[in-house]
CSV table of C-alpha atoms and ligand atoms in Angstrom, one decimal:
chain,number,residue,atom,x,y,z
G,1,MET,CA,-31.5,166.9,-108.6
G,2,GLU,CA,-32.9,163.4,-109.9
G,3,SER,CA,-30.1,161.5,-108.1
G,4,GLU,CA,-30.9,162.8,-104.6
G,5,ARG,CA,-34.7,161.9,-104.8
G,6,ILE,CA,-34.2,158.5,-103.5
G,7,HIS,CA,-33.0,159.7,-100.1
G,8,PHE,CA,-36.6,161.3,-99.5
G,9,PRO,CA,-39.2,158.4,-99.3
G,10,ILE,CA,-42.1,160.9,-99.2
G,11,LEU,CA,-41.2,162.0,-102.7
G,12,SER,CA,-42.6,158.5,-104.1
G,13,GLU,CA,-46.1,159.1,-102.4
G,14,THR,CA,-49.1,159.9,-104.6
G,15,VAL,CA,-51.6,162.6,-103.9
G,16,ASN,CA,-55.2,162.3,-105.3
G,17,GLY,CA,-53.8,159.5,-107.6
G,18,LYS,CA,-51.0,161.6,-109.0
G,19,PRO,CA,-47.3,161.6,-108.1
G,20,LEU,CA,-46.7,164.2,-105.6
G,21,ILE,CA,-45.1,167.5,-106.7
G,22,TYR,CA,-43.9,169.2,-103.5
G,23,PHE,CA,-43.3,173.0,-104.2
G,24,ASP,CA,-43.8,174.1,-100.9
G,25,ASN,CA,-40.3,174.1,-99.7
G,26,ALA,CA,-40.2,177.5,-98.2
G,27,ALA,CA,-42.9,176.4,-95.9
G,28,THR,CA,-41.0,173.4,-94.9
G,29,THR,CA,-38.8,171.0,-96.7
G,30,GLN,CA,-39.0,167.2,-96.8
G,31,LYS,CA,-36.7,165.2,-94.7
G,32,PRO,CA,-34.0,162.8,-96.1
G,33,LYS,CA,-34.1,159.3,-94.7
G,34,CYS,CA,-30.8,159.7,-92.7
G,35,VAL,CA,-32.7,162.5,-90.7
G,36,VAL,CA,-35.6,160.3,-90.0
G,37,ASP,CA,-33.3,157.5,-89.1
G,38,LYS,CA,-31.5,159.8,-86.8
G,39,ILE,CA,-34.6,160.6,-84.8
G,40,ILE,CA,-35.6,157.0,-84.6
G,41,ASP,CA,-32.1,156.0,-83.5
G,42,GLY,CA,-32.1,158.5,-81.0
G,43,TYR,CA,-35.2,157.4,-79.3
G,44,TYR,CA,-34.5,153.7,-79.6
G,45,ARG,CA,-30.6,154.0,-78.5
G,46,GLN,CA,-29.7,157.3,-76.7
G,47,ASN,CA,-32.8,158.7,-75.0
G,48,ALA,CA,-31.8,160.0,-71.8
G,49,ASN,CA,-32.0,163.9,-70.4
G,50,ILE,CA,-28.8,165.6,-71.1
G,51,HIS,CA,-26.1,167.7,-69.0
G,52,ARG,CA,-27.1,166.4,-65.6
G,53,GLY,CA,-26.7,162.6,-65.6
G,54,VAL,CA,-23.6,160.8,-64.8
G,55,HIS,CA,-24.9,157.4,-66.3
G,56,PHE,CA,-23.7,156.2,-69.9
G,57,LEU,CA,-27.0,157.1,-71.7
G,58,SER,CA,-27.1,160.7,-70.4
G,59,ARG,CA,-23.4,161.1,-71.2
G,60,ALA,CA,-24.1,159.9,-74.7
G,61,ALA,CA,-27.0,162.1,-75.3
G,62,THR,CA,-25.1,165.1,-74.0
G,63,GLU,CA,-22.2,164.4,-76.2
G,64,ALA,CA,-24.5,164.0,-79.1
G,65,HIS,CA,-26.3,167.3,-78.4
G,66,GLU,CA,-23.2,169.4,-78.0
G,67,ASP,CA,-21.7,167.9,-81.0
G,68,ALA,CA,-24.8,169.0,-82.9
G,69,ARG,CA,-24.0,172.4,-81.7
G,70,ARG,CA,-20.6,172.3,-82.9
G,71,GLN,CA,-22.0,171.1,-86.4
G,72,VAL,CA,-24.3,174.4,-86.5
G,73,GLN,CA,-21.2,176.3,-85.4
G,74,GLN,CA,-19.1,175.0,-88.3
G,75,PHE,CA,-22.0,175.3,-90.7
G,76,ILE,CA,-22.4,179.0,-90.5
G,77,ASN,CA,-18.8,179.5,-89.3
G,78,ALA,CA,-19.4,181.0,-86.0
G,79,GLY,CA,-16.4,181.7,-83.9
G,80,SER,CA,-17.4,179.6,-80.8
G,81,ALA,CA,-19.9,176.7,-80.1
G,82,CYS,CA,-21.3,179.1,-77.0
G,83,GLU,CA,-22.6,181.4,-79.7
G,84,ILE,CA,-25.1,178.9,-81.0
G,85,ILE,CA,-28.2,178.9,-78.9
G,86,PHE,CA,-30.7,176.2,-79.7
G,87,THR,CA,-34.4,177.5,-80.0
G,88,ARG,CA,-37.7,176.0,-81.5
G,89,GLY,CA,-37.1,177.8,-84.7
G,90,THR,CA,-36.8,181.3,-86.2
G,91,THR,CA,-39.9,182.7,-84.4
G,92,GLU,CA,-38.5,181.6,-81.1
G,93,ALA,CA,-35.0,183.0,-82.0
G,94,ILE,CA,-36.3,186.4,-82.7
G,95,ASN,CA,-38.8,186.6,-79.8
G,96,LEU,CA,-35.9,185.7,-77.6
G,97,LEU,CA,-33.6,188.3,-79.0
G,98,ALA,CA,-36.5,191.1,-79.2
G,99,SER,CA,-37.2,190.4,-75.7
G,100,THR,CA,-33.8,190.3,-74.2
G,101,TYR,CA,-32.3,193.0,-76.5
G,102,THR,CA,-35.1,195.2,-75.3
G,103,ASP,CA,-34.4,194.6,-71.7
G,104,ALA,CA,-30.7,195.3,-72.1
G,105,PHE,CA,-30.4,198.0,-74.6
G,106,PHE,CA,-33.8,200.0,-74.9
G,107,HIS,CA,-33.9,202.7,-72.4
G,108,ASP,CA,-35.7,206.0,-74.0
G,109,GLU,CA,-37.3,205.9,-77.2
G,110,ALA,CA,-35.6,203.2,-79.3
G,111,GLU,CA,-36.1,202.8,-83.0
G,112,VAL,CA,-35.8,199.6,-84.9
G,113,ILE,CA,-35.2,199.3,-88.4
G,114,ILE,CA,-37.1,196.5,-90.1
G,115,SER,CA,-38.7,196.3,-93.7
G,116,VAL,CA,-41.9,196.0,-95.5
G,117,MET,CA,-40.9,192.4,-96.8
G,118,GLU,CA,-40.5,191.0,-93.3
G,119,HIS,CA,-42.4,187.7,-92.2
G,120,HIS,CA,-44.7,188.6,-89.4
G,121,SER,CA,-42.3,186.8,-87.0
G,122,ASN,CA,-39.9,189.6,-87.6
G,123,ILE,CA,-42.5,192.2,-87.0
G,124,VAL,CA,-44.9,191.1,-84.1
G,125,PRO,CA,-42.2,190.5,-81.5
G,126,TRP,CA,-40.9,193.9,-81.7
G,127,GLN,CA,-44.8,195.3,-81.5
G,128,LEU,CA,-44.9,193.0,-78.4
G,129,GLN,CA,-41.8,194.8,-76.9
G,130,SER,CA,-43.2,197.9,-77.5
G,131,GLU,CA,-46.1,197.3,-75.3
G,132,ARG,CA,-43.4,197.4,-72.6
G,133,LYS,CA,-41.0,200.2,-73.7
G,134,ARG,CA,-41.0,202.8,-76.3
G,135,ILE,CA,-39.9,201.4,-79.4
G,136,LYS,CA,-40.8,202.7,-82.9
G,137,LEU,CA,-40.6,200.5,-85.7
G,138,ARG,CA,-39.3,201.9,-89.2
G,139,ALA,CA,-39.8,199.9,-92.1
G,140,VAL,CA,-37.5,200.0,-95.2
G,141,PRO,CA,-39.9,200.2,-98.4
G,142,VAL,CA,-39.5,197.8,-101.2
G,143,THR,CA,-39.3,198.8,-105.0
G,144,ALA,CA,-41.6,197.6,-107.6
G,145,ALA,CA,-39.0,194.7,-108.3
G,146,GLY,CA,-39.3,193.7,-104.7
G,147,GLU,CA,-35.9,194.6,-103.5
G,148,LEU,CA,-35.2,196.8,-100.4
G,149,ASP,CA,-34.9,200.5,-101.3
G,150,MET,CA,-31.4,200.9,-100.0
G,151,ALA,CA,-31.7,204.9,-100.4
G,152,ALA,CA,-34.6,204.8,-98.0
G,153,TYR,CA,-32.7,202.3,-95.7
G,154,ARG,CA,-29.8,204.6,-95.4
G,155,SER,CA,-32.2,207.5,-94.4
G,156,LEU,CA,-34.1,205.7,-91.6
G,157,PHE,CA,-31.2,205.9,-89.4
G,158,SER,CA,-31.2,208.4,-86.5
G,159,GLU,CA,-29.5,208.9,-83.1
G,160,ARG,CA,-32.2,206.7,-81.8
G,161,THR,CA,-31.6,203.7,-84.0
G,162,ARG,CA,-30.8,200.8,-81.9
G,163,LEU,CA,-31.3,197.7,-84.1
G,164,VAL,CA,-31.5,196.8,-87.7
G,165,SER,CA,-33.7,193.4,-88.0
G,166,LEU,CA,-34.1,192.2,-91.5
G,167,ALA,CA,-34.7,189.5,-93.7
G,168,HIS,CA,-31.6,187.8,-95.5
G,169,VAL,CA,-34.0,186.3,-98.3
G,170,SER,CA,-37.7,187.2,-98.6
G,171,ASN,CA,-40.0,184.3,-97.9
G,172,VAL,CA,-42.7,185.5,-100.7
G,173,MET,CA,-40.3,186.9,-103.3
G,174,GLY,CA,-37.0,185.1,-102.9
G,175,THR,CA,-35.1,188.3,-103.2
G,176,VAL,CA,-31.7,187.9,-101.5
G,177,ASN,CA,-31.1,191.1,-99.8
G,178,ASN,CA,-27.7,192.8,-99.8
G,179,VAL,CA,-26.7,191.9,-96.5
G,180,ARG,CA,-23.1,192.8,-96.8
G,181,GLU,CA,-24.1,196.4,-97.7
G,182,ILE,CA,-27.1,196.4,-95.2
G,183,ILE,CA,-24.5,195.4,-92.2
G,184,GLU,CA,-21.7,197.7,-93.3
G,185,ILE,CA,-24.3,200.8,-93.2
G,186,ALA,CA,-25.5,199.8,-89.8
G,187,HIS,CA,-22.1,199.3,-88.4
G,188,ALA,CA,-21.1,202.7,-89.8
G,189,HIS,CA,-23.8,203.9,-87.3
G,190,ASN,CA,-22.7,201.6,-84.6
G,191,VAL,CA,-26.0,199.7,-84.9
G,192,PRO,CA,-26.0,195.8,-84.5
G,193,VAL,CA,-27.8,193.9,-87.0
G,194,LEU,CA,-30.0,190.8,-86.8
G,195,LEU,CA,-30.8,188.8,-90.1
G,196,ASP,CA,-33.8,186.4,-90.3
G,197,GLY,CA,-32.2,183.7,-92.1
G,198,ALA,CA,-35.0,181.3,-92.4
G,199,GLN,CA,-35.0,181.3,-96.0
G,200,ALA,CA,-31.3,182.0,-96.7
G,201,VAL,CA,-29.6,179.0,-95.0
G,202,PRO,CA,-31.2,176.4,-97.0
G,203,HIS,CA,-29.8,178.0,-100.5
G,204,ILE,CA,-27.0,180.2,-99.6
G,205,LYS,CA,-23.7,179.4,-97.7
G,206,VAL,CA,-23.9,181.7,-94.8
G,207,ASP,CA,-20.6,182.5,-93.0
G,208,VAL,CA,-21.6,184.8,-90.1
G,209,GLN,CA,-18.1,185.8,-89.3
G,210,GLU,CA,-17.3,187.0,-92.9
G,211,LEU,CA,-20.7,188.8,-92.9
G,212,ASP,CA,-19.7,190.4,-89.5
G,213,VAL,CA,-23.4,190.1,-88.7
G,214,ASP,CA,-24.3,190.3,-85.0
G,215,PHE,CA,-27.4,187.8,-84.8
G,216,TYR,CA,-28.6,185.5,-87.3
G,217,ALA,CA,-31.8,183.3,-86.9
G,218,PHE,CA,-32.8,180.2,-88.9
G,219,SER,CA,-35.1,177.1,-88.6
G,220,SER,CA,-34.0,173.5,-88.8
G,221,HIS,CA,-37.2,172.4,-90.8
G,222,LYS,CA,-36.6,174.6,-93.7
G,223,ILE,CA,-33.2,172.8,-94.2
G,224,TYR,CA,-34.1,169.3,-94.4
G,225,GLY,CA,-34.0,168.9,-90.5
G,226,PRO,CA,-36.7,168.1,-87.9
G,227,THR,CA,-39.5,170.7,-86.8
G,228,GLY,CA,-39.4,172.3,-83.5
G,229,MET,CA,-35.5,173.2,-83.8
G,230,GLY,CA,-33.8,176.4,-84.7
G,231,VAL,CA,-31.0,178.6,-83.8
G,232,LEU,CA,-30.1,182.2,-82.6
G,233,TYR,CA,-26.5,182.8,-83.5
G,234,GLY,CA,-25.2,185.9,-81.6
G,235,LYS,CA,-21.6,187.4,-81.1
G,236,GLU,CA,-20.5,186.3,-77.9
G,237,THR,CA,-19.8,189.9,-76.5
G,238,LEU,CA,-23.1,191.0,-77.4
G,239,LEU,CA,-24.9,187.8,-75.8
G,240,GLU,CA,-22.9,188.2,-72.8
G,241,GLN,CA,-24.6,191.6,-72.1
G,242,LEU,CA,-28.1,190.1,-72.9
G,243,PRO,CA,-30.4,188.9,-69.6
G,244,PRO,CA,-32.0,185.4,-69.7
G,245,TYR,CA,-35.0,184.8,-71.7
G,246,GLN,CA,-36.8,182.4,-69.6
G,247,GLY,CA,-36.3,181.0,-66.1
G,248,GLY,CA,-35.9,177.3,-65.1
G,249,GLY,CA,-33.5,174.4,-65.2
G,250,GLU,CA,-30.1,174.4,-67.1
G,251,MET,CA,-30.1,178.1,-67.3
G,252,ILE,CA,-28.7,178.4,-63.9
G,253,ALA,CA,-25.4,178.1,-62.1
G,254,SER,CA,-26.9,178.2,-58.7
G,255,VAL,CA,-30.4,178.9,-57.0
G,256,SER,CA,-31.5,179.8,-53.5
G,257,ILE,CA,-35.1,180.8,-52.7
G,258,GLU,CA,-33.8,184.5,-52.7
G,259,LYS,CA,-31.5,184.7,-55.8
G,260,THR,CA,-30.3,182.9,-59.0
G,261,SER,CA,-27.0,183.2,-60.6
G,262,TYR,CA,-27.1,182.3,-64.1
G,263,ASN,CA,-25.3,179.6,-66.1
G,264,GLU,CA,-22.7,180.5,-68.8
G,265,LEU,CA,-23.4,180.9,-72.6
G,266,PRO,CA,-25.3,179.5,-74.4
G,267,PHE,CA,-26.9,177.6,-71.6
G,268,LYS,CA,-28.0,180.9,-70.0
G,269,PHE,CA,-30.6,181.0,-72.8
G,270,GLU,CA,-31.7,177.3,-73.0
G,271,ALA,CA,-34.0,177.0,-69.9
G,272,GLY,CA,-35.4,173.5,-69.5
G,273,THR,CA,-34.9,170.3,-71.3
G,274,PRO,CA,-34.0,170.9,-75.1
G,275,ASP,CA,-34.9,168.9,-78.0
G,276,PHE,CA,-31.9,166.8,-77.8
G,277,ILE,CA,-33.0,164.5,-80.3
G,278,GLY,CA,-34.1,167.0,-82.6
G,279,SER,CA,-30.7,168.6,-82.3
G,280,THR,CA,-28.8,165.5,-83.3
G,281,ALA,CA,-31.3,165.2,-86.3
G,282,PHE,CA,-30.7,168.8,-87.4
G,283,ALA,CA,-26.9,168.3,-87.3
G,284,GLU,CA,-27.7,165.3,-89.6
G,285,ALA,CA,-29.5,167.3,-92.0
G,286,LEU,CA,-26.6,169.9,-92.1
G,287,ARG,CA,-24.2,166.9,-92.7
G,288,TYR,CA,-26.5,165.8,-95.5
G,289,VAL,CA,-26.3,169.4,-97.2
G,290,ASN,CA,-22.8,169.6,-96.8
G,291,SER,CA,-22.5,165.9,-98.5
G,292,ILE,CA,-24.0,167.2,-101.5
G,293,GLY,CA,-22.5,170.7,-101.2
G,294,HIS,CA,-23.9,174.3,-101.3
G,295,GLU,CA,-22.5,175.2,-104.8
G,296,ARG,CA,-24.4,172.0,-106.4
G,297,ILE,CA,-27.7,173.0,-104.5
G,298,ALA,CA,-27.6,176.7,-105.4
G,299,ALA,CA,-26.5,176.1,-109.1
G,300,HIS,CA,-29.6,173.6,-109.3
G,301,GLU,CA,-32.1,175.6,-107.7
G,302,ALA,CA,-31.1,178.6,-109.7
G,303,GLU,CA,-31.5,176.5,-113.1
G,304,LEU,CA,-34.9,175.5,-111.7
G,305,LEU,CA,-36.0,179.0,-111.0
G,306,ARG,CA,-34.8,180.4,-114.3
G,307,TYR,CA,-36.6,177.8,-116.4
G,308,ALA,CA,-39.8,178.1,-114.1
G,309,THR,CA,-40.0,181.6,-114.5
G,310,GLY,CA,-39.4,181.5,-118.3
G,311,GLN,CA,-42.1,178.5,-118.7
G,312,LEU,CA,-44.5,180.8,-116.4
G,313,LEU,CA,-44.2,183.9,-118.4
G,314,ALA,CA,-44.7,182.1,-121.5
G,315,LEU,CA,-48.1,180.9,-120.3
G,316,GLY,CA,-49.4,184.6,-120.5
G,317,GLY,CA,-51.6,186.1,-118.1
G,318,VAL,CA,-49.0,185.9,-115.3
G,319,ARG,CA,-47.8,188.6,-112.9
G,320,ILE,CA,-44.5,187.7,-111.1
G,321,ILE,CA,-44.3,189.3,-107.3
G,322,GLY,CA,-40.6,190.0,-107.0
G,323,GLU,CA,-38.3,190.5,-109.9
G,324,SER,CA,-35.0,191.0,-108.2
G,325,LYS,CA,-31.9,189.7,-110.2
G,326,ASN,CA,-30.8,188.2,-107.1
G,327,LYS,CA,-33.6,185.6,-106.1
G,328,ALA,CA,-33.5,182.2,-104.1
G,329,ALA,CA,-35.8,179.4,-105.3
G,330,THR,CA,-39.0,181.1,-104.7
G,331,LEU,CA,-41.5,182.2,-107.4
G,332,SER,CA,-44.6,184.2,-106.4
G,333,PHE,CA,-47.1,185.1,-108.9
G,334,LEU,CA,-50.7,185.9,-109.8
G,335,LEU,CA,-52.4,184.3,-112.7
G,336,ASP,CA,-55.0,186.3,-114.6
G,337,ASN,CA,-57.8,187.4,-112.1
G,338,ILE,CA,-57.8,183.8,-110.6
G,339,HIS,CA,-57.8,183.8,-106.7
G,340,PRO,CA,-54.8,182.2,-105.6
G,341,TYR,CA,-56.7,179.9,-103.2
G,342,ASP,CA,-58.7,178.6,-106.1
G,343,ALA,CA,-55.5,177.9,-108.3
G,344,GLY,CA,-54.0,176.1,-105.1
G,345,MET,CA,-57.0,174.0,-104.5
G,346,LEU,CA,-57.0,172.8,-108.1
G,347,LEU,CA,-53.3,172.1,-108.2
G,348,ASP,CA,-53.7,170.0,-105.1
G,349,SER,CA,-56.2,168.0,-107.0
G,350,TYR,CA,-53.4,167.0,-109.6
G,351,GLY,CA,-51.1,166.3,-106.8
G,352,ILE,CA,-49.0,169.5,-106.7
G,353,ALA,CA,-48.4,171.3,-103.4
G,354,VAL,CA,-47.9,174.9,-103.7
G,355,ARG,CA,-48.7,177.9,-101.2
G,356,THR,CA,-51.2,180.4,-101.5
G,357,GLY,CA,-52.3,183.5,-99.3
G,358,HIS,CA,-50.3,186.3,-97.9
G,359,HIS,CA,-47.3,183.9,-96.7
G,360,CYS,CA,-47.4,185.7,-93.1
G,361,ALA,CA,-46.2,188.9,-95.0
G,362,GLN,CA,-49.3,191.1,-95.0
G,363,PRO,CA,-47.2,194.5,-95.0
G,364,LEU,CA,-45.6,193.3,-98.3
G,365,MET,CA,-49.2,192.3,-99.6
G,366,GLN,CA,-50.3,195.8,-98.8
G,367,ALA,CA,-47.4,197.3,-100.5
G,368,PHE,CA,-48.2,195.5,-103.9
G,369,GLY,CA,-51.9,196.0,-103.4
G,370,ILE,CA,-52.9,192.4,-103.4
G,371,ASP,CA,-54.5,189.9,-101.0
G,372,GLY,CA,-52.1,187.1,-101.7
G,373,THR,CA,-50.0,184.8,-104.3
G,374,ILE,CA,-49.5,181.6,-105.5
G,375,ARG,CA,-45.9,180.6,-104.4
G,376,ALA,CA,-43.9,177.8,-105.7
G,377,SER,CA,-40.8,177.3,-103.8
G,378,PHE,CA,-38.0,174.8,-104.7
G,379,ALA,CA,-35.6,172.4,-103.1
G,380,LEU,CA,-32.5,170.5,-104.1
G,381,TYR,CA,-35.0,167.2,-104.9
G,382,ASN,CA,-37.0,169.0,-107.4
G,383,THR,CA,-36.8,168.6,-111.1
G,384,LYS,CA,-37.6,170.2,-114.6
G,385,ASP,CA,-39.9,167.5,-115.3
G,386,GLU,CA,-41.9,168.7,-112.2
G,387,ILE,CA,-41.9,172.1,-113.3
G,388,ASP,CA,-43.1,170.8,-116.9
G,389,THR,CA,-46.3,169.2,-115.3
G,390,PHE,CA,-46.7,172.2,-113.0
G,391,ILE,CA,-46.8,174.5,-116.1
G,392,LYS,CA,-49.1,172.1,-117.9
G,393,THR,CA,-51.5,171.9,-115.1
G,394,LEU,CA,-51.4,175.7,-114.6
G,395,ALA,CA,-52.6,176.0,-118.1
G,396,THR,CA,-55.5,173.5,-117.5
G,397,VAL,CA,-56.3,175.6,-114.2
G,398,LYS,CA,-56.1,178.8,-116.2
G,399,LYS,CA,-58.9,177.2,-118.9
G,400,MET,CA,-61.1,175.9,-116.0
G,401,LEU,CA,-61.3,179.0,-113.8
G,402,ASN,CA,-61.0,181.5,-116.6
G,403,PRO,CA,-62.6,180.1,-119.7
I,1,PMP,N1,-38.8,184.3,-91.3
I,1,PMP,C1,-39.0,183.7,-92.4
I,1,PMP,C2,-38.5,184.6,-93.5
I,1,PMP,C3,-39.7,182.7,-92.9
I,1,PMP,O1,-40.2,182.3,-94.1
I,1,PMP,C4,-40.4,182.0,-91.7
I,1,PMP,C5,-41.2,180.6,-92.1
I,1,PMP,N2,-42.2,180.8,-92.7
I,1,PMP,C6,-40.2,182.3,-90.3
I,1,PMP,C7,-39.4,183.5,-90.2
I,1,PMP,C8,-40.6,181.5,-89.2
I,1,PMP,O2,-40.1,180.4,-89.0
I,1,PMP,P1,-40.6,179.2,-88.0
I,1,PMP,O3,-41.9,179.1,-88.4
I,1,PMP,O4,-39.8,178.1,-88.5
I,1,PMP,O5,-40.2,179.7,-86.7
């Protein structure tokens, strides 16, 4: 959206003498000025450690941090602020859940259903836990169009299935999974569901109560907020049953040398000084998204994706990876027999930032029999003009690398 570009100072930078075209939004989004100002203002005017202080600044910082939690709660429509656990990002959220859930609920051999399209951060944490307890990962395959094979998903349940942990949206292909159906099927087997929402929340209005999802993880930096912040949402009844993740300050009610009793939710899972300035900037990013409106963002991004897909196919020699009808604004592709890395380097020399490689989803690359893709991913501030320049530049890249 042209009118919003002014909010993002970095978009007027040049790279290699060319105006920056930033199409690496699935990796991280740029930040609006209001978010950066919130960080600066936080350090200039509101910096004091939270929760334990009686003095003015500490109380103000505590209030801002807990306000931020309520903002997140409202954003995903959680039932209670105590269900919002601040983490360093999606990765830490999934690790937190993998570790504590394994402790609480995996006794004999447990099976966890994941999928071939998962980001490594929804595979490796489970593998790490399988070094402590007997855990078998069962992966839902993907179809040629890059969708979850739902018949296979249904067939993966057994009496040992303890959790389903799936991406809401694929970071490589943009596929929006049918999470409603995924959750219904899992719940029919009495199995809770964790959704990795890292790529969903920036593009789709998520309502955790309406979805009836049990756990939901996402990152601030992919939705115009600061890095090093994220969320694990969990239903209160389930979070109550999990042991703490890390020990330290904040997460305790009382400590003696022999024994500790733990704090209430959500603090039980938040050991140590949190990023209380990051949380307020994160909340500002969510307010910013609300001020523009999810519907407007989604409609704009859908149009960008439709336009870019058409233009790309018209170029010829393109293989799109992920052709689901229901996609978020992410476009992965291969161009002739050009190595994605070479294309990425050349695009960079024209000021265009895309991501190349396996996108931390090597099992998906294996399923498609490829090493990597070129990925262009869009955000609310991208424009059709930028896509035109991108396509023109790709035509040049094609000529240069494949004369
Ligand atoms: N899951 C998905 C689907 C992602 O795209 C990413 C980030 N690329 C992550 C998890 C990890 O997020 P973070 O690095 O912010 O923890």
